[in-house]
PDB file of C-alpha atoms and ligand atoms in Angstrom:
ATOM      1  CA  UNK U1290       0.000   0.000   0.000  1.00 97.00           C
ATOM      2  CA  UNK U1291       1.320   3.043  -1.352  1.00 97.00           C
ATOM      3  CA  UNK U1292       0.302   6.258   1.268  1.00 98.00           C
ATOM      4  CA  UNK U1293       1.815   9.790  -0.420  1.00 98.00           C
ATOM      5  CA  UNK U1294       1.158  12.782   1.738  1.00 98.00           C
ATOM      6  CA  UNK U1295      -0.404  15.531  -0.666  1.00 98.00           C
ATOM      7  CA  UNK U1296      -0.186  18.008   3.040  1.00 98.00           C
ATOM      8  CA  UNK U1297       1.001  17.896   6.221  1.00 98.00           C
ATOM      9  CA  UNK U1298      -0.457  21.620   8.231  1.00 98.00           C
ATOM     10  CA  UNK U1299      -3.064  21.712  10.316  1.00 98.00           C
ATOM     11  CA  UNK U1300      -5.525  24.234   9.602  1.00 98.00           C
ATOM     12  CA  UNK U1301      -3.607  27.442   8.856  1.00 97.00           C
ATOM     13  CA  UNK U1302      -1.014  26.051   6.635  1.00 98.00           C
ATOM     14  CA  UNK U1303       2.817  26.519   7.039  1.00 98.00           C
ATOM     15  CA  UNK U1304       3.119  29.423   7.021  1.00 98.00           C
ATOM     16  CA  UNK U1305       0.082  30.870   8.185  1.00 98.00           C
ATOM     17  CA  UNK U1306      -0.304  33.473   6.046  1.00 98.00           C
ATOM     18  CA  UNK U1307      -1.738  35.979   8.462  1.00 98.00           C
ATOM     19  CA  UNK U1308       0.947  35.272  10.885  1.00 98.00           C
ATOM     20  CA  UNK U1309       4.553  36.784  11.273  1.00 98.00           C
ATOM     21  CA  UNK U1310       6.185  34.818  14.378  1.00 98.00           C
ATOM     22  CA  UNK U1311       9.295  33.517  14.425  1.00 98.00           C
ATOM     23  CA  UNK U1312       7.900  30.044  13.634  1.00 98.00           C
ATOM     24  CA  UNK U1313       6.326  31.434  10.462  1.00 98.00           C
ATOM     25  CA  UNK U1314       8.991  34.107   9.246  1.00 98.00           C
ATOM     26  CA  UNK U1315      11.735  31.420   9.803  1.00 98.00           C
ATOM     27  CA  UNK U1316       9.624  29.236   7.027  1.00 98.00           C
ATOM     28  CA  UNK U1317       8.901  31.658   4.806  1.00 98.00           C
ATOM     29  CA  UNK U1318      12.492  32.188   3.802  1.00 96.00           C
ATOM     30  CA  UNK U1319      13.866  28.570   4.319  1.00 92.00           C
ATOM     31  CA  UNK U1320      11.935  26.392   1.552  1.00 89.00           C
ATOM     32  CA  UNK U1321      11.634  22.826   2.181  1.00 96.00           C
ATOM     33  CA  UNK U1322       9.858  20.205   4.687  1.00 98.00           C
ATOM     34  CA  UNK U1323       8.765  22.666   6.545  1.00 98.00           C
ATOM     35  CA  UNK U1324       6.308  24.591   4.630  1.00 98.00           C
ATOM     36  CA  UNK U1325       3.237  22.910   4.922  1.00 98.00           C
ATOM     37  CA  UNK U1326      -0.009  22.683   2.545  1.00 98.00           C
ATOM     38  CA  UNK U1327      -3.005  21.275   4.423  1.00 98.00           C
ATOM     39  CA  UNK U1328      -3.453  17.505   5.198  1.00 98.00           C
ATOM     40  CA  UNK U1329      -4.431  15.092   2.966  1.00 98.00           C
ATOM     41  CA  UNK U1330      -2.988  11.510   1.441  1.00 98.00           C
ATOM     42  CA  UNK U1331      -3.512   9.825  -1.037  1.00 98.00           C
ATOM     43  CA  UNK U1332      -3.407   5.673  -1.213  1.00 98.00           C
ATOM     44  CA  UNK U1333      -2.023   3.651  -4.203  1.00 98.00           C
ATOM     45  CA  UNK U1334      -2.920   6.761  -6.475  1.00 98.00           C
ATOM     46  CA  UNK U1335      -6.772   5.811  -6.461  1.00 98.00           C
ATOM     47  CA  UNK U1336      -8.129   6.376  -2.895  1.00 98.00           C
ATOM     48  CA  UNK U1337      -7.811   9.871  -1.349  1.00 98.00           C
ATOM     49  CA  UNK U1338      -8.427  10.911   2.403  1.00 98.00           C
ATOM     50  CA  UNK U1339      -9.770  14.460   2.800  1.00 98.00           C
ATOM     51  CA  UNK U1340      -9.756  17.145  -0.062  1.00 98.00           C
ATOM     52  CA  UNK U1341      -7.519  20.005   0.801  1.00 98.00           C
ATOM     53  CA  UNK U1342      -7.846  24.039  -0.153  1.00 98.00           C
ATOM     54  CA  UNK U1343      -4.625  23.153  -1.770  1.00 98.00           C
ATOM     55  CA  UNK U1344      -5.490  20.267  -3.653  1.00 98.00           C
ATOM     56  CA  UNK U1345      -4.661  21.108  -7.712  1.00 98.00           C
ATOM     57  CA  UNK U1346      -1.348  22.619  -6.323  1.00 98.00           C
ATOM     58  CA  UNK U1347      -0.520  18.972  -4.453  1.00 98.00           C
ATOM     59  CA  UNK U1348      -1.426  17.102  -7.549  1.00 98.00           C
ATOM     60  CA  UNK U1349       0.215  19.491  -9.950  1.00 98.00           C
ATOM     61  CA  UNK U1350       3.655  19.496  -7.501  1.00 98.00           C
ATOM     62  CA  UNK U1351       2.988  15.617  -7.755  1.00 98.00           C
ATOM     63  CA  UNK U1352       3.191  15.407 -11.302  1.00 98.00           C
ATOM     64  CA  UNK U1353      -0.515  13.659 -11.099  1.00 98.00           C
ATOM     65  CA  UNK U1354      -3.531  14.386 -11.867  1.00 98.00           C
ATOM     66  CA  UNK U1355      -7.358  13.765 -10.466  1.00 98.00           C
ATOM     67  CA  UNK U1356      -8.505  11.823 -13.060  1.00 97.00           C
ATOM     68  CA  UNK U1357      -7.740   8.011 -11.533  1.00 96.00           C
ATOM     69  CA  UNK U1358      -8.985   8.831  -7.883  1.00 98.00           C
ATOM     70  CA  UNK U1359     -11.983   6.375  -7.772  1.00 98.00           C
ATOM     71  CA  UNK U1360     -12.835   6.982  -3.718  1.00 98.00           C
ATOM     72  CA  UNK U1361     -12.928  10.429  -1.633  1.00 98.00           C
ATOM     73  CA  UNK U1362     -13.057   9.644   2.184  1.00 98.00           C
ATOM     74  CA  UNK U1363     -13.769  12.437   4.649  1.00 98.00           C
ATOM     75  CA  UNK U1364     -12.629  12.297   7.818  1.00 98.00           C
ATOM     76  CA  UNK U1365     -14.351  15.474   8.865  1.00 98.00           C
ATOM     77  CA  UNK U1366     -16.426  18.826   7.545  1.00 98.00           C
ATOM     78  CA  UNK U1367     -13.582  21.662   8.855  1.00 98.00           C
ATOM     79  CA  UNK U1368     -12.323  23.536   5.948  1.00 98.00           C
ATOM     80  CA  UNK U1369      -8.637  22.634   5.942  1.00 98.00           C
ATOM     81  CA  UNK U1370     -10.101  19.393   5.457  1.00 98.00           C
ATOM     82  CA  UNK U1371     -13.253  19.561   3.213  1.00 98.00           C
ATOM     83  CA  UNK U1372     -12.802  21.661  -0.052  1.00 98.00           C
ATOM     84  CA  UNK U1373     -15.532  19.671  -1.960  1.00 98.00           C
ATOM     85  CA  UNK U1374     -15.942  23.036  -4.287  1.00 98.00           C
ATOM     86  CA  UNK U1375     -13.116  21.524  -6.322  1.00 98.00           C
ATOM     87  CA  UNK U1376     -15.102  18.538  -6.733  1.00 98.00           C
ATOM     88  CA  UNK U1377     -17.345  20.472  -9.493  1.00 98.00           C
ATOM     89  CA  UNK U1378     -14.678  20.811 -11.880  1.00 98.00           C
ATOM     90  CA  UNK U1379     -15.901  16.721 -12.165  1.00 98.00           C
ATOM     91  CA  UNK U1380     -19.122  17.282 -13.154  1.00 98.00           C
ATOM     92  CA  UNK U1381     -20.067  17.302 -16.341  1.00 96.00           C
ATOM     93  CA  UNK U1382     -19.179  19.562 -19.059  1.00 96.00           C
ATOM     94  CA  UNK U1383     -16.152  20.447 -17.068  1.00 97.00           C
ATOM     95  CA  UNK U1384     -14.387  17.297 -15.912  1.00 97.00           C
ATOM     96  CA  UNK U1385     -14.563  16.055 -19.985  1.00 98.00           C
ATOM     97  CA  UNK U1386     -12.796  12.660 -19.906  1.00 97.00           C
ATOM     98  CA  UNK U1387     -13.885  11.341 -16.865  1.00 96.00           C
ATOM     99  CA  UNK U1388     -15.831   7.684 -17.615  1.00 94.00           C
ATOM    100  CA  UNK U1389     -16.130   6.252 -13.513  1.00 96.00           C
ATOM    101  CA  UNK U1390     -17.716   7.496 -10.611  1.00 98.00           C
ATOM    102  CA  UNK U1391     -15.747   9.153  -8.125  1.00 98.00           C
ATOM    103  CA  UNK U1392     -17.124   7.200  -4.418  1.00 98.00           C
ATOM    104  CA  UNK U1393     -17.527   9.562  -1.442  1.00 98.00           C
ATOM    105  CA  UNK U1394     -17.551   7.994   1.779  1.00 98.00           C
ATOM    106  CA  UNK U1395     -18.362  10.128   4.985  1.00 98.00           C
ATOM    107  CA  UNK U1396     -20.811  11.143   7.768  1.00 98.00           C
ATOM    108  CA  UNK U1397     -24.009  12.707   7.456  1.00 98.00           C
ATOM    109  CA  UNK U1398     -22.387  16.636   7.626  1.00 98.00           C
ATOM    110  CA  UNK U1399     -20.052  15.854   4.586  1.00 98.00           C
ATOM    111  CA  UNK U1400     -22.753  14.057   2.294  1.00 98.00           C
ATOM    112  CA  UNK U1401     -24.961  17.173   2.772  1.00 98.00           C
ATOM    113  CA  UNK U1402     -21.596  19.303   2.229  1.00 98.00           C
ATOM    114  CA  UNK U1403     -20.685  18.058  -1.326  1.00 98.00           C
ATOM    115  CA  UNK U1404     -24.702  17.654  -2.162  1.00 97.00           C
ATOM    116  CA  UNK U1405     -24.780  21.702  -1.702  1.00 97.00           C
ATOM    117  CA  UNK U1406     -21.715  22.294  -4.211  1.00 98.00           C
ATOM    118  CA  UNK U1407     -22.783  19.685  -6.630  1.00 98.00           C
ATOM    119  CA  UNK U1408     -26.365  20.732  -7.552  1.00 96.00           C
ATOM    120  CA  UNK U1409     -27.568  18.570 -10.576  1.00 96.00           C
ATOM    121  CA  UNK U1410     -25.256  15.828 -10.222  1.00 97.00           C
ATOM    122  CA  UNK U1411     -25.347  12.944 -11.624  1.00 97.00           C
ATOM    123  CA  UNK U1412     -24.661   9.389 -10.720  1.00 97.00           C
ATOM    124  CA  UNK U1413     -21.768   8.541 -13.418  1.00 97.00           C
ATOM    125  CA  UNK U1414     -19.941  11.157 -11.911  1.00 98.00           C
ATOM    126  CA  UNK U1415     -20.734  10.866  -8.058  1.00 98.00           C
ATOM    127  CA  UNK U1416     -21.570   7.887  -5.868  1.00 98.00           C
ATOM    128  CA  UNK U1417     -22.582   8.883  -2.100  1.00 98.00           C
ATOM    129  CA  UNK U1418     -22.365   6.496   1.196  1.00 98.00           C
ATOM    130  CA  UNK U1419     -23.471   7.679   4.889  1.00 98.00           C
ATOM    131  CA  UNK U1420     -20.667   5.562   6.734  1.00 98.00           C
ATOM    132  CA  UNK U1421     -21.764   4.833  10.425  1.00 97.00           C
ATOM    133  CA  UNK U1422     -18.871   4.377  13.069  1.00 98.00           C
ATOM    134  CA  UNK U1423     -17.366   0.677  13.313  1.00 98.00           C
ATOM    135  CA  UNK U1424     -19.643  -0.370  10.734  1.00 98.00           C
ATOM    136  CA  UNK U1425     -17.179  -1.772   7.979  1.00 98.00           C
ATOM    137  CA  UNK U1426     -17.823  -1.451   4.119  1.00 98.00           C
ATOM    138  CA  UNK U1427     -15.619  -2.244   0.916  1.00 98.00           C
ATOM    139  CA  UNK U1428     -14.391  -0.255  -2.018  1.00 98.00           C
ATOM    140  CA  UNK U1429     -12.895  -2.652  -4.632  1.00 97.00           C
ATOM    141  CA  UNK U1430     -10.029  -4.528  -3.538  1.00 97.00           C
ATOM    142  CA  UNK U1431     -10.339  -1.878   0.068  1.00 98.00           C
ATOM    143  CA  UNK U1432     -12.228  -2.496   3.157  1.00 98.00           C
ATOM    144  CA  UNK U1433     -12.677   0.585   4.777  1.00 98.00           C
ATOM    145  CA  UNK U1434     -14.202   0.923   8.528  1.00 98.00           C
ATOM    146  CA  UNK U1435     -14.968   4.344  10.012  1.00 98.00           C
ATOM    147  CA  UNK U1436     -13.707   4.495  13.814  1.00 98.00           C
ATOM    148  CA  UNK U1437     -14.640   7.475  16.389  1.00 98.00           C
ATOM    149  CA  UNK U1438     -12.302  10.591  16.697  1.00 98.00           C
ATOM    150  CA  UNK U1439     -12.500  12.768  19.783  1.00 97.00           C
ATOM    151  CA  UNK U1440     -12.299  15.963  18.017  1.00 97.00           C
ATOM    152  CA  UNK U1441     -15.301  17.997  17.119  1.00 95.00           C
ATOM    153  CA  UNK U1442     -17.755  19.004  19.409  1.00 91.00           C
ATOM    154  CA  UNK U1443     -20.682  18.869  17.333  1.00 94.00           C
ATOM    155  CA  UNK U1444     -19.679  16.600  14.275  1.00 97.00           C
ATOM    156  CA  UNK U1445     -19.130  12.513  14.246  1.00 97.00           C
ATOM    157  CA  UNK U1446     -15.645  12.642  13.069  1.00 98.00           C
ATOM    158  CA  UNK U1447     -14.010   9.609  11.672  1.00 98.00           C
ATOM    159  CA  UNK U1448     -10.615   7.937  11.917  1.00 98.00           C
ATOM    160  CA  UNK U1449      -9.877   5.096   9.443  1.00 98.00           C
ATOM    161  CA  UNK U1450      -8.840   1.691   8.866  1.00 98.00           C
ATOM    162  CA  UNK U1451      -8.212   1.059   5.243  1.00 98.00           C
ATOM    163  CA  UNK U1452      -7.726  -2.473   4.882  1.00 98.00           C
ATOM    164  CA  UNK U1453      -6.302  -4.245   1.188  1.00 97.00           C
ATOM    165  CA  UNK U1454      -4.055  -7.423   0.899  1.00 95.00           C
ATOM    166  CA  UNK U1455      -3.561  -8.030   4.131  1.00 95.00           C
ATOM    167  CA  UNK U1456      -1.834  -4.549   4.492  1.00 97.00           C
ATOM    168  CA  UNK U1457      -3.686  -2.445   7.281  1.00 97.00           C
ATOM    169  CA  UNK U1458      -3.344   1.279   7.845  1.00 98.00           C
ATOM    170  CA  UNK U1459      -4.806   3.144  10.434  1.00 98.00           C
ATOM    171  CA  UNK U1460      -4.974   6.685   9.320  1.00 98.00           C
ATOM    172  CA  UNK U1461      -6.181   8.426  13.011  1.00 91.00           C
ATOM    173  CA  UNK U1462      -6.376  12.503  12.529  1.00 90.00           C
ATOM    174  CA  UNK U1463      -7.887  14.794  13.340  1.00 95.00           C
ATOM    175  CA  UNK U1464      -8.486  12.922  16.329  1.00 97.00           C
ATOM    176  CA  UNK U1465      -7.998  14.074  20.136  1.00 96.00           C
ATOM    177  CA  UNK U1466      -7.034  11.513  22.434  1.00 97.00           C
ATOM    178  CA  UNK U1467      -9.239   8.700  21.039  1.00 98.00           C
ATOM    179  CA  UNK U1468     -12.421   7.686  22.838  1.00 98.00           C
ATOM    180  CA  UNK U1469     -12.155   4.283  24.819  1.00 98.00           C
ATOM    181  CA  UNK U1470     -14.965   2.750  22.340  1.00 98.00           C
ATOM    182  CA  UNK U1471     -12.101   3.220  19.336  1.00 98.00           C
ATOM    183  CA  UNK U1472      -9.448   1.741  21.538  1.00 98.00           C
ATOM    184  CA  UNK U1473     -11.542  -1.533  22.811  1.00 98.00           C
ATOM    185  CA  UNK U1474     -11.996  -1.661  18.561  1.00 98.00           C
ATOM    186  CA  UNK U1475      -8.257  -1.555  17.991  1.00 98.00           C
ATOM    187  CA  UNK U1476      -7.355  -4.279  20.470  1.00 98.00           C
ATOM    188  CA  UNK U1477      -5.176  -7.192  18.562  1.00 97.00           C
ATOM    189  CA  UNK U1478      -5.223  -5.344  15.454  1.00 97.00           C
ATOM    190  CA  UNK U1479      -2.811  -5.740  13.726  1.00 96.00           C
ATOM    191  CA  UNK U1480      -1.380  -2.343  12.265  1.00 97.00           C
ATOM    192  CA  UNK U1481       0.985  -2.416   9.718  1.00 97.00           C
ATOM    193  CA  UNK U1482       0.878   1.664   9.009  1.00 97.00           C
ATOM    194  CA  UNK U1483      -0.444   4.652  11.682  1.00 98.00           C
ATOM    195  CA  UNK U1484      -0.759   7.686  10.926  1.00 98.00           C
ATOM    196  CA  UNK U1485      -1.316  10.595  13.590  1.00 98.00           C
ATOM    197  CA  UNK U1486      -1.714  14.004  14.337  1.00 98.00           C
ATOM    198  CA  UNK U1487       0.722  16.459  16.296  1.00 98.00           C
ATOM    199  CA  UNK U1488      -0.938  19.595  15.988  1.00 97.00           C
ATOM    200  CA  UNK U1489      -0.343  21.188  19.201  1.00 97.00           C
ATOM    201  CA  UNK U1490       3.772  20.052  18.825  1.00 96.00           C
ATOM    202  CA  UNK U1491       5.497  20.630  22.161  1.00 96.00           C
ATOM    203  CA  UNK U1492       2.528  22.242  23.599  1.00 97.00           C
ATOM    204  CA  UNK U1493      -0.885  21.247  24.966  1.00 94.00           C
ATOM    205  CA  UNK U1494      -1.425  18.908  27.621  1.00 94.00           C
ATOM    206  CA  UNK U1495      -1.489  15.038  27.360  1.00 94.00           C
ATOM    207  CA  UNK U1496      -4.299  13.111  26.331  1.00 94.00           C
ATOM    208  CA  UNK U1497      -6.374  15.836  25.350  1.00 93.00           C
ATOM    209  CA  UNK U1498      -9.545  16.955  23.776  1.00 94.00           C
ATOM    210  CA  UNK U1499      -9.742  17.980  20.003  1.00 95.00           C
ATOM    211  CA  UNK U1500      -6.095  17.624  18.949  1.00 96.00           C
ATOM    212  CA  UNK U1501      -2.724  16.099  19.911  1.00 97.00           C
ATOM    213  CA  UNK U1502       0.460  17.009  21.264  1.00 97.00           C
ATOM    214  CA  UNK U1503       3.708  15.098  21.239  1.00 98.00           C
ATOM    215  CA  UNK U1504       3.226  13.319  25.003  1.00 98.00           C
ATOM    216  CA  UNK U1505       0.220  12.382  23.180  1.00 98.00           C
ATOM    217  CA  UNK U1506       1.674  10.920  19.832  1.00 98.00           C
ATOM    218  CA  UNK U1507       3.927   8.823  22.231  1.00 98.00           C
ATOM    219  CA  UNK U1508       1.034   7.658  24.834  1.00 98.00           C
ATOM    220  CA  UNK U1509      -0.840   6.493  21.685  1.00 98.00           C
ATOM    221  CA  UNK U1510       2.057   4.859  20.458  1.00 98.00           C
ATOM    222  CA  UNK U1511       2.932   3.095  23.472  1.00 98.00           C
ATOM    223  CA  UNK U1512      -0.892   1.668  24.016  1.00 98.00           C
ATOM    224  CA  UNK U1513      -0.980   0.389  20.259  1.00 98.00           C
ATOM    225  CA  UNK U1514       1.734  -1.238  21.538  1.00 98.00           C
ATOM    226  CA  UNK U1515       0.500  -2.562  24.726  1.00 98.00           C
ATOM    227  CA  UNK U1516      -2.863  -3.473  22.999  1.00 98.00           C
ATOM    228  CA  UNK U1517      -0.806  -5.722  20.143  1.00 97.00           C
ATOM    229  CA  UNK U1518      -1.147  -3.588  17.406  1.00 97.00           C
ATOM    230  CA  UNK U1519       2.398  -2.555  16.694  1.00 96.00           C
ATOM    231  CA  UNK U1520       5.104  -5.456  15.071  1.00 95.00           C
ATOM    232  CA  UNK U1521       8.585  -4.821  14.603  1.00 94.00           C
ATOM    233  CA  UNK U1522       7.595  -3.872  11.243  1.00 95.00           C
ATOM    234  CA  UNK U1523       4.841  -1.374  12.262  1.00 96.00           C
ATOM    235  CA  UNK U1524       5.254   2.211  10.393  1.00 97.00           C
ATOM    236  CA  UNK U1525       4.088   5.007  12.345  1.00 98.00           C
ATOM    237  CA  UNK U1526       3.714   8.974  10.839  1.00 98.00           C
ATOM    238  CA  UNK U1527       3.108  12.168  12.724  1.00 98.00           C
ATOM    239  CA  UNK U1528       0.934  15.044  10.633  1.00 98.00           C
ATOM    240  CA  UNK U1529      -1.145  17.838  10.694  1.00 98.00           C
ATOM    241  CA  UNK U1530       1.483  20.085  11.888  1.00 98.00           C
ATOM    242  CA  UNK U1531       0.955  24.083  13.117  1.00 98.00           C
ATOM    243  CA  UNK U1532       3.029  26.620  13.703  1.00 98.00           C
ATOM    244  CA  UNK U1533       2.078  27.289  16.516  1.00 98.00           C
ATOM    245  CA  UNK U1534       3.567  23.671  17.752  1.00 97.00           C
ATOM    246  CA  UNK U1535       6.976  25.388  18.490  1.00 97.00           C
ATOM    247  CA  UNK U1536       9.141  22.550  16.224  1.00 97.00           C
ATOM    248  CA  UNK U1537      10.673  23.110  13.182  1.00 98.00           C
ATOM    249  CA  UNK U1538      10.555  19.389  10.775  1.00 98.00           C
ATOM    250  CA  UNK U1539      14.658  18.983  12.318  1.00 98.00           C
ATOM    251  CA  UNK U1540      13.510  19.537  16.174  1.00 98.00           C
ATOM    252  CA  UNK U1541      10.588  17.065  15.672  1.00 98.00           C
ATOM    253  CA  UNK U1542      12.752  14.581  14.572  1.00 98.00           C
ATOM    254  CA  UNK U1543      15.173  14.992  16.773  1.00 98.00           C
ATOM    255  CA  UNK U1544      12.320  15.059  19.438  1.00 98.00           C
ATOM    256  CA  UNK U1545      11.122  11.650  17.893  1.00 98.00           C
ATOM    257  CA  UNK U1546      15.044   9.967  17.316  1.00 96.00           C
ATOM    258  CA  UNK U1547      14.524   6.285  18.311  1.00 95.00           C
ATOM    259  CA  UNK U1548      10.771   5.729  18.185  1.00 95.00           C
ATOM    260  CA  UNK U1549      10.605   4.464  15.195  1.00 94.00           C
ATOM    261  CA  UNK U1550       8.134   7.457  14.617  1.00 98.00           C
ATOM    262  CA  UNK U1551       8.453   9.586  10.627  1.00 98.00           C
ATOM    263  CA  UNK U1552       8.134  13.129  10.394  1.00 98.00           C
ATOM    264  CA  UNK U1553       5.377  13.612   7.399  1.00 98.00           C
ATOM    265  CA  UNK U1554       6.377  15.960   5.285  1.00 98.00           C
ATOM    266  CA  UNK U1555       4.641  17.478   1.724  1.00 98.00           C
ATOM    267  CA  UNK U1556       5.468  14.821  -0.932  1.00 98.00           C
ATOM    268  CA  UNK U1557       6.410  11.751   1.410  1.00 98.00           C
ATOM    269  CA  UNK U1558       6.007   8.732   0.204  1.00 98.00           C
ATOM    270  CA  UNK U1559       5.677   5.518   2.475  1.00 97.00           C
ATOM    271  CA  UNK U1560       5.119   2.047   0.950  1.00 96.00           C
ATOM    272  CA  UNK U1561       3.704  -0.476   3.247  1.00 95.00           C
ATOM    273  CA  UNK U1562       3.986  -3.288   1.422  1.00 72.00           C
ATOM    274  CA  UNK U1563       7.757  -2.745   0.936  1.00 45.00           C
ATOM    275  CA  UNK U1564       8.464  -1.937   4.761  1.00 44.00           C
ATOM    276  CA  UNK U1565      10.109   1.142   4.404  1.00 41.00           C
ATOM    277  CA  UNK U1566       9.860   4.773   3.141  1.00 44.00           C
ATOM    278  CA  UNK U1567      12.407   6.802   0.915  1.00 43.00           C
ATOM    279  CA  UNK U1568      12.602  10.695  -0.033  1.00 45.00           C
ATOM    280  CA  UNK U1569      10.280  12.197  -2.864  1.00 43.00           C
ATOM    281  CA  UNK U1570      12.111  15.482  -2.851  1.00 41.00           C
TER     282      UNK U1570
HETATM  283 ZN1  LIG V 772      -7.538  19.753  10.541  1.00 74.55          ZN
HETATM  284 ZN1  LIG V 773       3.081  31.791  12.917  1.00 74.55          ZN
HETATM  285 ZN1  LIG V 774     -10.576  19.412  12.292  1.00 74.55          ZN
END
């Protein structure tokens, strides 16, 4: 299973354009890992997990296009996550050599989201599914099952399990510190990919509400662990990064040396099936 990270920022982006800290200035005039488009991946070029504001620029830096993408799941309805306006330039008229449906999985809130930007559409273009949490369904050769996150107040928002050859990733942002029901679900599963947030970096407290810090990127790791999740061969990811975390891509890996934990950055690639990850840029 091929996961490329489209994004890696949390909400504002890296830089946050209406922001001039250190964090931020320091960014803006060293290019590389650490400027940040919002989050999103993509799996073996077909399935993608949120749509961000950035999303022609990812492809386009890529070298792809949108064209193959045959599922859209939604983890959430918050706007660094859930730019479903570009989804009209697949209707069509516009989209003009598109001959498959593009699948969008999701809660109630983002089915009613794309159904208000896609007025008229039609069913060669878009196929909808409510997903309900722990309830498992299948997408070709995927299985997909929605889990609870912890991080809206008023919105079911979904972590995933993406299952396909016997390759398992668990892709668990934005997400909180998750809710028991998700961890008594997880128990003996076998993970052979994670991928969390760290949005709060080297600040926040531990376990918390709404989004994670790094104590809480390690706690999770360590009860995956206890819970028989992790194997020696276990990948695990950190995303979703702000600025307002405090650490620069170096200092979180540096803060993460030995814990067998990656740094995402824009344009990682990390291949499951192989065991490993390499450099896209
Ligand atoms: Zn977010
Ligand atoms: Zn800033
Ligand atoms: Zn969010």
């Amino acid at each position: 299973m091929k996961i490329q990270f489209l994004g890696s920022a949390a909400s504002e982006g890296i830089p946050n354009p209406f922001c001039r800290c250190d964090y931020c200035q320091k960014v803006r005039s060293h290019p590389g890992k650490d400027q940040r488009s919002r989050s999103s991946v993509l799996i073996d070029d077909v399935m993608l997990i949120d749509i961000a504001p950035e999303f022609s620029q990812q492809l386009l830096r890529e070298g792809l296009d949108a064209c193959g993408i045959t599922d859209l799941l939604v983890t959430h309805t918050h706007p660094d996550h859930f730019n479903v306006g570009d989804l009209y330039a697949r209707m069509e008229g516009y989209g003009l050599t598109i001959d498959n449906p593009l699948h969008i999985w999701g809660n109630d809130r983002a089915i009613n989201g794309c159904m208000d930007v896609l007025p008229g559409y039609s069913d060669a273009r878009f196929i909808f599914h409510r997903l309900i949490p722990f309830v498992s369904v299948e997408s070709g050769e995927y299985r997909i099952t929605p889990l609870l996150a912890n991080h809206a107040k008023w919105e079911t928002c979904f972590l995933y399990l993406i299952e396909k050859e016997g390759v398992s990733l668990l892709y668990g942002h934005d997400s909180g510190w998750y809710p028991e029901l998700t961890w008594l679900w997880l128990e003996g599963k076998r993970l052979d990919g994670v991928i969390v947030e760290c949005t709060y970096g080297q600040h926040g407290v531990i376990r918390s509400d709404n989004h994670m810090n790094l104590a809480t990127v390690f706690a999770v790791q360590e009860r995956l662990q206890t819970i028989g999740c992790l194997h020696p061969g276990s990948q695990m990811a950190l995303s979703h990064l702000s600025h307002t975390g405090g650490l620069l891509h170096a200092e979180l890996e540096a803060a993460c040396a030995g814990k067998n934990l990656t740094v995402a950055w824009d344009g990682l690639v990390i291949n499951l099936a192989e065991g490993g990850c390499h450099d896209r840029h």
